[in-house]
Coordinates of C-alpha atoms and ligand atoms in Angstrom, one line a residue:
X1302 CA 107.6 99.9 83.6
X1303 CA 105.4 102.2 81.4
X1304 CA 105.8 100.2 78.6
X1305 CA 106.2 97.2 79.6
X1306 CA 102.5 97.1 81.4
X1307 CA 100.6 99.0 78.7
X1308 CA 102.3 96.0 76.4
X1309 CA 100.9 93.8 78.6
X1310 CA 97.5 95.2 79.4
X1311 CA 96.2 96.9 76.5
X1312 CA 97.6 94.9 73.9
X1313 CA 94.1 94.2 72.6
X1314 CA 93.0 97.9 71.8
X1315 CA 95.6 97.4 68.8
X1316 CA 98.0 100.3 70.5
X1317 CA 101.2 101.1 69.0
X1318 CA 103.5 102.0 71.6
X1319 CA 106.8 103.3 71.0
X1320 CA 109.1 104.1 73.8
X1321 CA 111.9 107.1 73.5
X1322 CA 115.0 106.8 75.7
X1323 CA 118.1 109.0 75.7
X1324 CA 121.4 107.7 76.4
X1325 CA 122.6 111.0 76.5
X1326 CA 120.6 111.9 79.4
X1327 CA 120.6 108.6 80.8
X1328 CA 118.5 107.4 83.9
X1329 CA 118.6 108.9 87.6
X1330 CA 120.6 105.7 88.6
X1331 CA 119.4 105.3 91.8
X1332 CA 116.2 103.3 93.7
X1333 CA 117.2 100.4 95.0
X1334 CA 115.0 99.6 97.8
X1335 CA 111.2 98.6 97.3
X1336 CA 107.7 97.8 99.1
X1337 CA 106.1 94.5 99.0
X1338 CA 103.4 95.7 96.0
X1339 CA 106.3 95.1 93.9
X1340 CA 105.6 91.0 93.8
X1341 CA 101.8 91.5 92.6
X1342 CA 103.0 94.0 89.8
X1343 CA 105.7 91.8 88.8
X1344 CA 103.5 89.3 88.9
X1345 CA 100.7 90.6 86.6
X1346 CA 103.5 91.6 83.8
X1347 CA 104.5 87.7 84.3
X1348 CA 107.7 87.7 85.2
X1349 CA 109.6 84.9 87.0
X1350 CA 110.7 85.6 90.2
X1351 CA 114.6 83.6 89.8
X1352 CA 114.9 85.1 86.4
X1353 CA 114.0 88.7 88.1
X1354 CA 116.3 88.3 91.0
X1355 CA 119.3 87.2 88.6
X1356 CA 119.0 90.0 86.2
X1357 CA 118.8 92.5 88.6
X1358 CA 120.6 91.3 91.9
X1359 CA 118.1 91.5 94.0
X1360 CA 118.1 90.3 97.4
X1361 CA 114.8 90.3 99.8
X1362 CA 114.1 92.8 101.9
X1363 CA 112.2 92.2 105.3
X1364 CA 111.4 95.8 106.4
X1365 CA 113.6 99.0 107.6
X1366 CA 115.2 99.6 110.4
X1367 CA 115.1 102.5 112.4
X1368 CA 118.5 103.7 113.5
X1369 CA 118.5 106.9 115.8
X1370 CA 115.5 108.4 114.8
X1371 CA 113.6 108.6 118.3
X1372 CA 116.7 109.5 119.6
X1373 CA 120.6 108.8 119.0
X1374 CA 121.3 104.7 120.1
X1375 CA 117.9 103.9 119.8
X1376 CA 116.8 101.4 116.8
X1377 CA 113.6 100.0 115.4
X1378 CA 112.3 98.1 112.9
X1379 CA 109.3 98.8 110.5
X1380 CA 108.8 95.4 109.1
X1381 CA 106.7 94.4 106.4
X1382 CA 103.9 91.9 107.2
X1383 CA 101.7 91.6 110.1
X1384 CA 102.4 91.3 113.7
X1385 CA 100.8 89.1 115.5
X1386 CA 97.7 87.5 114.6
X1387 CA 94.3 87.9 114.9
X1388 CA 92.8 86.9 118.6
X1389 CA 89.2 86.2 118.1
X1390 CA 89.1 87.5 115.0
X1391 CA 89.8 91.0 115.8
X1392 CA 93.0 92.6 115.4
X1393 CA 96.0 92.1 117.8
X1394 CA 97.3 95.5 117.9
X1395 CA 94.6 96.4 120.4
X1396 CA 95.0 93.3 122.8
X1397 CA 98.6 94.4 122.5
X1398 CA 98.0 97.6 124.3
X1399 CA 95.7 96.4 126.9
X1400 CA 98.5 93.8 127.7
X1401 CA 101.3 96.2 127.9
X1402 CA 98.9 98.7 129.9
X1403 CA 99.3 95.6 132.3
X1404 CA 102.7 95.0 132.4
X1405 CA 102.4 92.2 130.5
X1406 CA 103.6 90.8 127.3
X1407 CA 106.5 91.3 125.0
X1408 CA 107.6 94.2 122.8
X1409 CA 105.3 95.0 120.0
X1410 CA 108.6 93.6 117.3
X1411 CA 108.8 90.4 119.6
X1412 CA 105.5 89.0 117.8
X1413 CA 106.7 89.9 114.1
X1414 CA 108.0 87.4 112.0
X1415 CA 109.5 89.5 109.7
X1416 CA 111.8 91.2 111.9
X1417 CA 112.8 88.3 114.2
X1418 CA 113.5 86.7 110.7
X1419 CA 115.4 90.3 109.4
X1420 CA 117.5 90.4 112.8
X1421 CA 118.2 86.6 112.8
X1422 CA 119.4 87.0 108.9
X1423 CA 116.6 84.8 107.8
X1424 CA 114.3 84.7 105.2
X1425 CA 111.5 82.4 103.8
X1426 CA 108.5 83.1 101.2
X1427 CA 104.8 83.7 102.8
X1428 CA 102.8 81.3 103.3
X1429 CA 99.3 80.9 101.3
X1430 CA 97.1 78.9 104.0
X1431 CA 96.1 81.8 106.6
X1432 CA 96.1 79.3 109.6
X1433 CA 100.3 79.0 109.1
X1434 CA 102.3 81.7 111.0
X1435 CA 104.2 82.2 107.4
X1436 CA 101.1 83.9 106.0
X1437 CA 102.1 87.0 108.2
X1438 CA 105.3 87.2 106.2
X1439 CA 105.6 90.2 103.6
X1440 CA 108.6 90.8 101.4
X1441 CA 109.7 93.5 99.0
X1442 CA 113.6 93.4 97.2
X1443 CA 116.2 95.6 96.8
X1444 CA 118.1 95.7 93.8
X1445 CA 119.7 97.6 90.8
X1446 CA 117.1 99.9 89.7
X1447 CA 119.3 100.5 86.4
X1448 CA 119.1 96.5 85.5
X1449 CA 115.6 96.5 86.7
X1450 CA 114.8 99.4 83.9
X1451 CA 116.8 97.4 81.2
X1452 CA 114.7 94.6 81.9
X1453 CA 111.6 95.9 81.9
X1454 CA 112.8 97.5 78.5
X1455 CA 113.9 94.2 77.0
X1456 CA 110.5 92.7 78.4
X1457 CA 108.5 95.4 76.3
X1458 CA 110.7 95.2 73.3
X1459 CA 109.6 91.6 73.0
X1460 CA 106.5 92.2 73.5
X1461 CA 106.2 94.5 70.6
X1462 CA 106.8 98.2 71.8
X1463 CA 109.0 100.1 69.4
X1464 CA 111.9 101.6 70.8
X1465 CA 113.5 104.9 69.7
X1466 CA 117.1 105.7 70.8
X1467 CA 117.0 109.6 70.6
X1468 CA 116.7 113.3 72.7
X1469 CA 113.8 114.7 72.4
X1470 CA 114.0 118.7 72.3
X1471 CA 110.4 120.2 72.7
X1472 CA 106.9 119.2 72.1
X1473 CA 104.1 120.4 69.4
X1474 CA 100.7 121.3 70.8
X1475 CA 97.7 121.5 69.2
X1476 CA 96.4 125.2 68.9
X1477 CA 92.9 123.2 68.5
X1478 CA 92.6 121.7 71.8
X1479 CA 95.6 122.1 73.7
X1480 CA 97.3 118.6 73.5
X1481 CA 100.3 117.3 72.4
X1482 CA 100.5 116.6 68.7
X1483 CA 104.3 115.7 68.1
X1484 CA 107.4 115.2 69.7
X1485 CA 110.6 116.8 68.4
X1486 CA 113.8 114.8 68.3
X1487 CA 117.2 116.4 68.6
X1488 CA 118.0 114.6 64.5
X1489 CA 115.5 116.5 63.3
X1490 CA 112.7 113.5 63.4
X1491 CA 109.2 113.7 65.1
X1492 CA 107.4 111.3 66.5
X1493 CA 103.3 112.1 66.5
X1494 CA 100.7 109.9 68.9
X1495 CA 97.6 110.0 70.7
X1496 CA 98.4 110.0 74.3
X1497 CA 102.1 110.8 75.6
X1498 CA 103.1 109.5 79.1
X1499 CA 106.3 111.6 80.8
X1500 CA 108.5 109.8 82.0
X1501 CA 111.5 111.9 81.9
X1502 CA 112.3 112.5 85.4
X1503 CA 113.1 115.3 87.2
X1504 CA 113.1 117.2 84.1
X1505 CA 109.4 116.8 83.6
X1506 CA 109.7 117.7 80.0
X1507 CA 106.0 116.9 78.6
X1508 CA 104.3 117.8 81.8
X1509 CA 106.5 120.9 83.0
X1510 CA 108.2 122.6 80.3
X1511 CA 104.8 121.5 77.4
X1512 CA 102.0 121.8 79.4
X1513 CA 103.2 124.0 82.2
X1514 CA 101.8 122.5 85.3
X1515 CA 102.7 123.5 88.1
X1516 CA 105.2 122.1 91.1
X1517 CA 103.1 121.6 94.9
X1518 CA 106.1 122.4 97.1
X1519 CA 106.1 120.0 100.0
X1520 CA 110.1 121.2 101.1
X1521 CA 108.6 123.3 104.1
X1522 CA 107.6 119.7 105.8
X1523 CA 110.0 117.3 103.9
X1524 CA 113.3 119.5 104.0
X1525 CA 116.1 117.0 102.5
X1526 CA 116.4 118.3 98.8
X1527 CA 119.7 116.4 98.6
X1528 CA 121.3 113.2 98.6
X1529 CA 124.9 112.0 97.6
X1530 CA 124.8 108.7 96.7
X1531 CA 128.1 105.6 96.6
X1532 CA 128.1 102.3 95.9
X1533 CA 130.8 100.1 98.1
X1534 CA 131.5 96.1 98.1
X1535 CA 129.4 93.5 99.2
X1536 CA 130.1 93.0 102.7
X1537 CA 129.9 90.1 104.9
X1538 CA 126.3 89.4 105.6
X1539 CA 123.7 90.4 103.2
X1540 CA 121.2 91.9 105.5
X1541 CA 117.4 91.0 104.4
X1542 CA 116.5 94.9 105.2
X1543 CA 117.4 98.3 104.5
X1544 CA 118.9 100.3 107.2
X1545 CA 118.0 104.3 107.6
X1546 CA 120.2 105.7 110.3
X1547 CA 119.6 109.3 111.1
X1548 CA 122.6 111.7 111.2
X1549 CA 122.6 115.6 112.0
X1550 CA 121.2 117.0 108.4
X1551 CA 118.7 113.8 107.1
X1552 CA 119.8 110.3 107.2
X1553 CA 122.4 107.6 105.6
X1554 CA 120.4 104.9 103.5
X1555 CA 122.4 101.3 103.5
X1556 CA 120.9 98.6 101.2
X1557 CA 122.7 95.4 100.7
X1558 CA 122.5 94.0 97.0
X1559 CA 124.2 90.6 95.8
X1560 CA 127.0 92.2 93.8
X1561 CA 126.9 95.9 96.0
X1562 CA 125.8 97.8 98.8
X1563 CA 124.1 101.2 98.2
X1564 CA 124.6 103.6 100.4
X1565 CA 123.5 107.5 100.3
X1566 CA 123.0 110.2 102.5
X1567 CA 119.3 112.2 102.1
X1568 CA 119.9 115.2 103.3
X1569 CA 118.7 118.9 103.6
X1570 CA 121.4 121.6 102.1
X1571 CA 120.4 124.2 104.2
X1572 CA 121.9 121.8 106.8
X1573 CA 125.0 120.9 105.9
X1574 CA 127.4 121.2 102.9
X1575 CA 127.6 118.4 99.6
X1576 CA 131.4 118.2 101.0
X1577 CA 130.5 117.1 104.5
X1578 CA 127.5 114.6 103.4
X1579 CA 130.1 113.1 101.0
X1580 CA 132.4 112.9 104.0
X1581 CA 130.1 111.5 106.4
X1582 CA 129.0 108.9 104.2
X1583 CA 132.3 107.7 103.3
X1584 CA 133.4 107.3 106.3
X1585 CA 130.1 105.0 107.6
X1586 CA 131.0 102.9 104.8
X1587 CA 131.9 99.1 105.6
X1588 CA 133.2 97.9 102.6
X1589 CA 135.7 100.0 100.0
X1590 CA 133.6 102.7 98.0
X1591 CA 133.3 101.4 94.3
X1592 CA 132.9 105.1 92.9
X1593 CA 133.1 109.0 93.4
X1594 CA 130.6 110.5 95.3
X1595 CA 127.5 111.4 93.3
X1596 CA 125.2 114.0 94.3
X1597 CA 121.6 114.8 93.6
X1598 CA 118.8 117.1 94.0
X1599 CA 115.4 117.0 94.5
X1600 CA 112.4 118.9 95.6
X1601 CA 109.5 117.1 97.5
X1602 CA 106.6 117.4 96.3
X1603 CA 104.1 116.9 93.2
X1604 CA 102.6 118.3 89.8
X1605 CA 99.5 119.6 90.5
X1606 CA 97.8 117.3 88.0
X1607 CA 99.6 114.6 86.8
X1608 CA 97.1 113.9 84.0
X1609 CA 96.3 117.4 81.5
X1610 CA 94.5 117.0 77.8
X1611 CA 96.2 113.7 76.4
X1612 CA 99.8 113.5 78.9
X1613 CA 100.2 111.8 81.6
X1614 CA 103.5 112.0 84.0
X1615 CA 104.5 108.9 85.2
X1616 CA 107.3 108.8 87.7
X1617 CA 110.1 111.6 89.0
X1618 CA 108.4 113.8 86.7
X1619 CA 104.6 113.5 88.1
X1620 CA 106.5 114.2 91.8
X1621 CA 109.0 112.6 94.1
X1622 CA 108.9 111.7 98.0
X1623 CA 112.1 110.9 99.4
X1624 CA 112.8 107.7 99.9
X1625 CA 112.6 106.8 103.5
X1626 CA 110.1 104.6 102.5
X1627 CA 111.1 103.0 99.1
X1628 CA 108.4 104.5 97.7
X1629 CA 109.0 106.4 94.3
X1630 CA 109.0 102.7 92.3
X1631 CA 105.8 102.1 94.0
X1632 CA 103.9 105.1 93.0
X1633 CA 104.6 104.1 89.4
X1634 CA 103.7 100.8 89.7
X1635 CA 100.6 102.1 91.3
X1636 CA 99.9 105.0 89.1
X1637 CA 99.5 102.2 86.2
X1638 CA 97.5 100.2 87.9
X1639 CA 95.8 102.9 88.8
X1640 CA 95.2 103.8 85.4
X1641 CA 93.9 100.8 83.9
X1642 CA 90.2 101.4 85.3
X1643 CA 90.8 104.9 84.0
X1644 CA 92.1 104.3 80.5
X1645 CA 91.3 107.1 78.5
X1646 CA 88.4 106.6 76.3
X1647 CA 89.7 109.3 73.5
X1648 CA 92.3 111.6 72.8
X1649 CA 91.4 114.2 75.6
X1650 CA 89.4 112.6 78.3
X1651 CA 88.6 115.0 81.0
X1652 CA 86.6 113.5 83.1
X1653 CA 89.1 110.2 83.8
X1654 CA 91.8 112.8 84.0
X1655 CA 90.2 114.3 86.8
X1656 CA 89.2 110.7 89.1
X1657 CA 92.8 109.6 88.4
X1658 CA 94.4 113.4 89.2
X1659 CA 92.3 113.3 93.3
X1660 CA 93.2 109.4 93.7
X1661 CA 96.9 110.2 92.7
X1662 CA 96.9 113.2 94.8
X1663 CA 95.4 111.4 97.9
X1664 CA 98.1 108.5 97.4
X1665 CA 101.0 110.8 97.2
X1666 CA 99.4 112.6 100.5
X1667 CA 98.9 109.7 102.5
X1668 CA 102.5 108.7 101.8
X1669 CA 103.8 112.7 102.6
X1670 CA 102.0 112.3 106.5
X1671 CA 104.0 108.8 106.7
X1672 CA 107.1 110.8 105.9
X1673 CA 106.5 113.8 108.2
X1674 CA 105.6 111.6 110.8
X1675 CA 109.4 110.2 111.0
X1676 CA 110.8 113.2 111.1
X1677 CA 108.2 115.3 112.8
X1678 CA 108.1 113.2 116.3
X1679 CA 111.6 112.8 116.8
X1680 CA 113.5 113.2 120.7
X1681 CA 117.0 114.2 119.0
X1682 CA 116.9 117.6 121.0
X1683 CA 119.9 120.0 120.2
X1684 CA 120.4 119.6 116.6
X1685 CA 119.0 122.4 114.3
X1686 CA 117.5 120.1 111.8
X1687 CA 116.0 118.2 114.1
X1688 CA 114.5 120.6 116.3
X1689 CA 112.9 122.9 113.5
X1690 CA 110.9 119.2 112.3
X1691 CA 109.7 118.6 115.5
X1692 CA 108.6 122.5 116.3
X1693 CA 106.7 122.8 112.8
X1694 CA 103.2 122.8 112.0
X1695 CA 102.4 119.5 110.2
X1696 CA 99.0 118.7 107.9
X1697 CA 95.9 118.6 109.6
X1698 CA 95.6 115.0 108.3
X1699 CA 98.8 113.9 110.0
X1700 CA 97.7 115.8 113.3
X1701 CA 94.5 113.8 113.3
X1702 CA 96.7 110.3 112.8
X1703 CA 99.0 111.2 116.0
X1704 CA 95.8 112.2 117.9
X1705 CA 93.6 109.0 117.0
X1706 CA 96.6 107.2 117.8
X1707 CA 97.7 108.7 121.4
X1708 CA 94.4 108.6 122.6
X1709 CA 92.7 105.7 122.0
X1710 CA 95.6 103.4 119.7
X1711 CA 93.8 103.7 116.9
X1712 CA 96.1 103.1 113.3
X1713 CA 93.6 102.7 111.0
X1714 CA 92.9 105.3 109.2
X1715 CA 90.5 106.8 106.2
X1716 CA 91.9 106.7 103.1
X1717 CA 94.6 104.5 104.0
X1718 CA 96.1 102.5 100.5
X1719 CA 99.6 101.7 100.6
X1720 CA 100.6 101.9 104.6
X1721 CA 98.0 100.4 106.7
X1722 CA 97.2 99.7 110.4
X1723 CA 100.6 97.9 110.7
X1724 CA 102.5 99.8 109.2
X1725 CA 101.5 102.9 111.3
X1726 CA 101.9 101.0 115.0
X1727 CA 105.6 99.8 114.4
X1728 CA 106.8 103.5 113.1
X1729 CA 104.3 105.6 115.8
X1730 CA 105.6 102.8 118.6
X1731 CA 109.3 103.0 117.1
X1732 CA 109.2 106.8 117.4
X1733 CA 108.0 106.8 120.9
X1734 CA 104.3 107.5 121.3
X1735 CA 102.3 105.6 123.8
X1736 CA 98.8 104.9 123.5
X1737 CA 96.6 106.0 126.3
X1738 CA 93.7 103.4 125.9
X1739 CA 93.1 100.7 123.7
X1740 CA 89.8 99.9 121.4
X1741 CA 86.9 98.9 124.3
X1742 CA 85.9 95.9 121.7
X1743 CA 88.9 94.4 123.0
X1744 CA 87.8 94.3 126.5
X1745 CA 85.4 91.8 126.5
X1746 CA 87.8 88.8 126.0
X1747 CA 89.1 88.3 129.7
X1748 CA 92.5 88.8 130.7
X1749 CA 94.0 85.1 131.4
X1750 CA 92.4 84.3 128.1
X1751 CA 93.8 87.4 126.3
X1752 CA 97.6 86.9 127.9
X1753 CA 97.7 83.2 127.1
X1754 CA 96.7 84.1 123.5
X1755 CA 99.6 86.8 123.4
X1756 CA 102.1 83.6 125.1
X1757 CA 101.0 81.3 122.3
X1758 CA 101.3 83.8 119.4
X1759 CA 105.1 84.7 120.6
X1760 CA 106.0 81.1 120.8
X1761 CA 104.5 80.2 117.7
X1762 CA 106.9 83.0 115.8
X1763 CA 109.6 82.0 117.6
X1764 CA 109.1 78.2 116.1
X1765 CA 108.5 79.6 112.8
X1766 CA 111.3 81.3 113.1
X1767 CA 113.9 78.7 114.1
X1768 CA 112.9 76.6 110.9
X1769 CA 113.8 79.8 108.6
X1770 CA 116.4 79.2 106.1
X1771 CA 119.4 81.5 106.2
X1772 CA 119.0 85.0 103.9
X1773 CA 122.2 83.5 101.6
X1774 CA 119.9 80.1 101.4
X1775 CA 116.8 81.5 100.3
X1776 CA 118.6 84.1 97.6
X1777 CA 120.1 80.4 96.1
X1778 CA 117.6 78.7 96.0
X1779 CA 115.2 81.6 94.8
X1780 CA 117.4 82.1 92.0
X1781 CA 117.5 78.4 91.2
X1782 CA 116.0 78.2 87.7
Ligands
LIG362 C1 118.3 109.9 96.0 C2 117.2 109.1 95.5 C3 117.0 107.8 96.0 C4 116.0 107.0 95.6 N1 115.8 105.8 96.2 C5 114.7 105.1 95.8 C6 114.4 103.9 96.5 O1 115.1 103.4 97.3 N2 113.3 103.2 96.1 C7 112.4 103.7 95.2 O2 111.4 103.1 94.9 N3 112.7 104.8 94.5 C8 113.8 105.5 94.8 N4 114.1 106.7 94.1 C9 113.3 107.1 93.0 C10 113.7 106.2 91.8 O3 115.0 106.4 91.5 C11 112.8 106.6 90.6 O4 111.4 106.6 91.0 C12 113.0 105.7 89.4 O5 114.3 105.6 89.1 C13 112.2 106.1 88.2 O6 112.7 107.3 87.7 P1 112.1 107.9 86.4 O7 112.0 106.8 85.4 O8 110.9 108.7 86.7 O9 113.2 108.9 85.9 P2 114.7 108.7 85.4 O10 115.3 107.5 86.0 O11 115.4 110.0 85.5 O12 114.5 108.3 83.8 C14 114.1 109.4 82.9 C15 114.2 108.8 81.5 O13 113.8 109.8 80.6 C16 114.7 109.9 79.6 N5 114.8 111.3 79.1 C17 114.8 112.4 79.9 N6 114.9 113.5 79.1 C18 114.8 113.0 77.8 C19 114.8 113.6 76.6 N7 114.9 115.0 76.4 N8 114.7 112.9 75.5 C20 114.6 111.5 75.6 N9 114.6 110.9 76.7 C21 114.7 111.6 77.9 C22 116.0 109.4 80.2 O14 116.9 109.0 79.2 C23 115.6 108.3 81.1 O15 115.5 107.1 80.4 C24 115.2 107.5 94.5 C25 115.4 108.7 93.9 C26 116.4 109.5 94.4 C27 116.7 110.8 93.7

């Protein structure tokens, strides 16, 4: 992804960009599930949606659902999207509350279009005209992270980046000013440059073991530092969302692919044993596994900077949230984009290091209170896992969210990038809170007028909805040339 928008993008500074991968080391191997940014990143590197859907299976992905999370048997969806619409152009989360305060109206999912669509196994592209009920639709895929890497390499290849098949041992640094001067190959070749992005993954080689930045621990909030990971056959219906079903020690991802189904279990060691998440996984499986058991570890958190003297880590290396939220592919994909009002102006470039190291740090925290918020108000009383998240002390920045929220409905928050309003009222209504008021702008449109709005907007989704093509449909015809 590195290379393939630094190609694109700053092709006319005359770069030379050379890429080094090791097959010897190979890529994590998993990531399957993504956020609806994806489309405008794919977009800007120009790639054709049917042509990106073939080469990497991808199927579309409405949203997540919630399985057991608030409590065991209870499930909810977090679709992607916008619920509702707008009634007199303010926004319809707070008419929402007033009505159910009431005793009126439908359940908050009951006016999405993307999860009537994702439960009815339907799918169809948003809409561009904001007057049509499609333009609430939002859609992300899930695919094969692995063939989505090997395309984005053959996409920079083509486009001129060099690529080096090699292992790279250690890096030289300049006893002048601190930076990286060469990289040292394993054959005894090095490879000098002007700026070096890491993107070598957990093992953080340019940005741990060369500059020796340090880890922010995050494992104290976000305890799952495991997750064993098997691929099984396609099963029957390919479900246009991911499923995240919580069991005693983390949760069991599910995430339907054309050719495959993912499935893992996230899950915190001090918990339970590699043997029994294996076990438990296996036997949720619907379709025969297609491998062994892989397992794999991780610690939550982030490098203190992502961006010293003239490297930058990009990826598993900068940090890693687990991904409840599908959103490690995201954070790279914004981290570039990110970068590109940023670019370094020279070889060490302090000041831009410094913008781009608070704006990073702010994403990744915004997207850590999301996380703890899952976990953190949970009703599954009895289980040790369980009860320590919902007893611990959370950020002061999540605390304010759940507060602003209970007492007066409020979702939109400071700072708020990649989960907005939306986003926030399905998860915090899904987990159980309850608003106590509403936003008093919202009382001045009367009460008949306010319900009827609420009665049209239902019936309009559920019109929409019933002239939806089929999931299976839309993947052919998406993938139609
Ligand atoms: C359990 C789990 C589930 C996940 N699920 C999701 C998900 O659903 N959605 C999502 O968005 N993200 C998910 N992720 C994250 C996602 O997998 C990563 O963000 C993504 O794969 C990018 O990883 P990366 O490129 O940073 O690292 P890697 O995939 O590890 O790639 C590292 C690269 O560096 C190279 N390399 C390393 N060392 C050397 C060396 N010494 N010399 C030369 N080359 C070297 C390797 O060959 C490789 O090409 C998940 C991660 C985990 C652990």
């Amino acid at each position: 992804m590195t290379a393939a928008f630094l190609t694109r993008f700053f092709s006319p500074l005359q770069m030379s960009i050379t890429l080094i991968e090791s097959t010897e080391i190979g890529t994590v191997g998993v990531g399957e599930a993504t956020i609806p940014p994806i489309r405008a990143f794919n977009h800007s590197l120009g790639i054709n949606e049917a042509e990106f859907m073939r080469a990497t299976q991808a199927t579309f992905k409405l949203g997540i659902e919630f399985r057991g999370w608030r409590e065991p048997g209870h499930t909810y969806m977090h679709p992607f999207g916008y619920t509702g619409a707008k009634i007199n152009g303010q926004s319809f989360h707070p008419f929402w509350i007033r009505a159910r305060q009431m005793g009126q109206g439908h359940a908050f999912a009951e006016y999405s279009l993307n999860t009537l669509a994702a439960y009815a196994g339907k799918f169809d592209w948003p809409s561009a005209d904001p007057s049509s009920p499609k333009s609430t639709l939002a859609y992300a895929y899930h695919f094969d992270a692995a063939l989505y890497a090997a395309y984005m390499r053959r996409l920079s290849e083509t486009r001129g980046v060099q690529r080096l098949e090699a292992t790279i041992t250690h890096a030289k640094r300049s006893a002048e000013d601190g930076g990286i001067d060469t990289l040292c190959l394993s054959d005894g070749r090095e490879v000098a440059g002007d700026f070096f992005f890491d993107c070598s993954g957990f093992r953080a080689l340019l940005i741990g073991e060369a500059m020796n930045v340090p880890f922010e621990d995050w494992s104290n909030h976000l305890p799952a530092n495991r997750a064993v990971a098997i691929p099984s056959g396609v099963s029957q219906d390919i479900l246009p969302y991911t499923q995240a079903t919580a069991q005693s020690a983390g949760w069991h991802w599910r995430i339907p692919l054309q050719h495959r189904t993912g499935n893992g279990y996230v899950y915190a060691s001090d918990f339970i044993s590699d043997e029994a998440a294996a076990a438990s996984l296996l036997q949720a499986l619907d379709a025969p596994p297609m491998a062994d058991p892989r397992v794999l570890k991780f610690t939550t958190g982030h490098r203190k900077a992502f961006w010293v003297k003239n490297c930058l880590a990009i990826g598993l290396s900068g940090g890693f949230l687990e991904p409840l939220e599908s959103t490690s592919i995201h954070l790279i994909q914004n981290a570039l984009t990110r970068l590109s009002s940023v670019f370094p102006t020279r070889r060490i470039d302090g000041v831009s290091a410094r913008l781009y190291n608070r704006v990073m740090s702010e994403e990744f925290e915004t997207i850590r209170d999301f996380l703890i918020f899952h976990y953190h108000v949970n009703g599954r009383q009895g289980e040790p896992m369980w009860d320590y998240l919902r007893h611990m002390s959370i950020p002061s920045s999540l605390a304010e969210k759940i507060d602003l929220f209970c007492e007066r409905g409020l979702t939109s928050f400071p700072n708020q990038t990649v989960f907005q309003e939306e986003n926030w009222m399905s998860v915090m209504l899904g987990q159980g809170l309850v608003p106590q008021t509403f936003d008093p702008l919202v009382g001045a449109v009367p009460d008949a007028g306010m319900l009827a709005a609420l009665k049209q907007i239902h019936q309009t989704c559920l019109q929409t909805l019933s002239e939806m093509p089929a999931h299976t449909v839309a993947l052919k015809k998406a993938q139609t040339p």
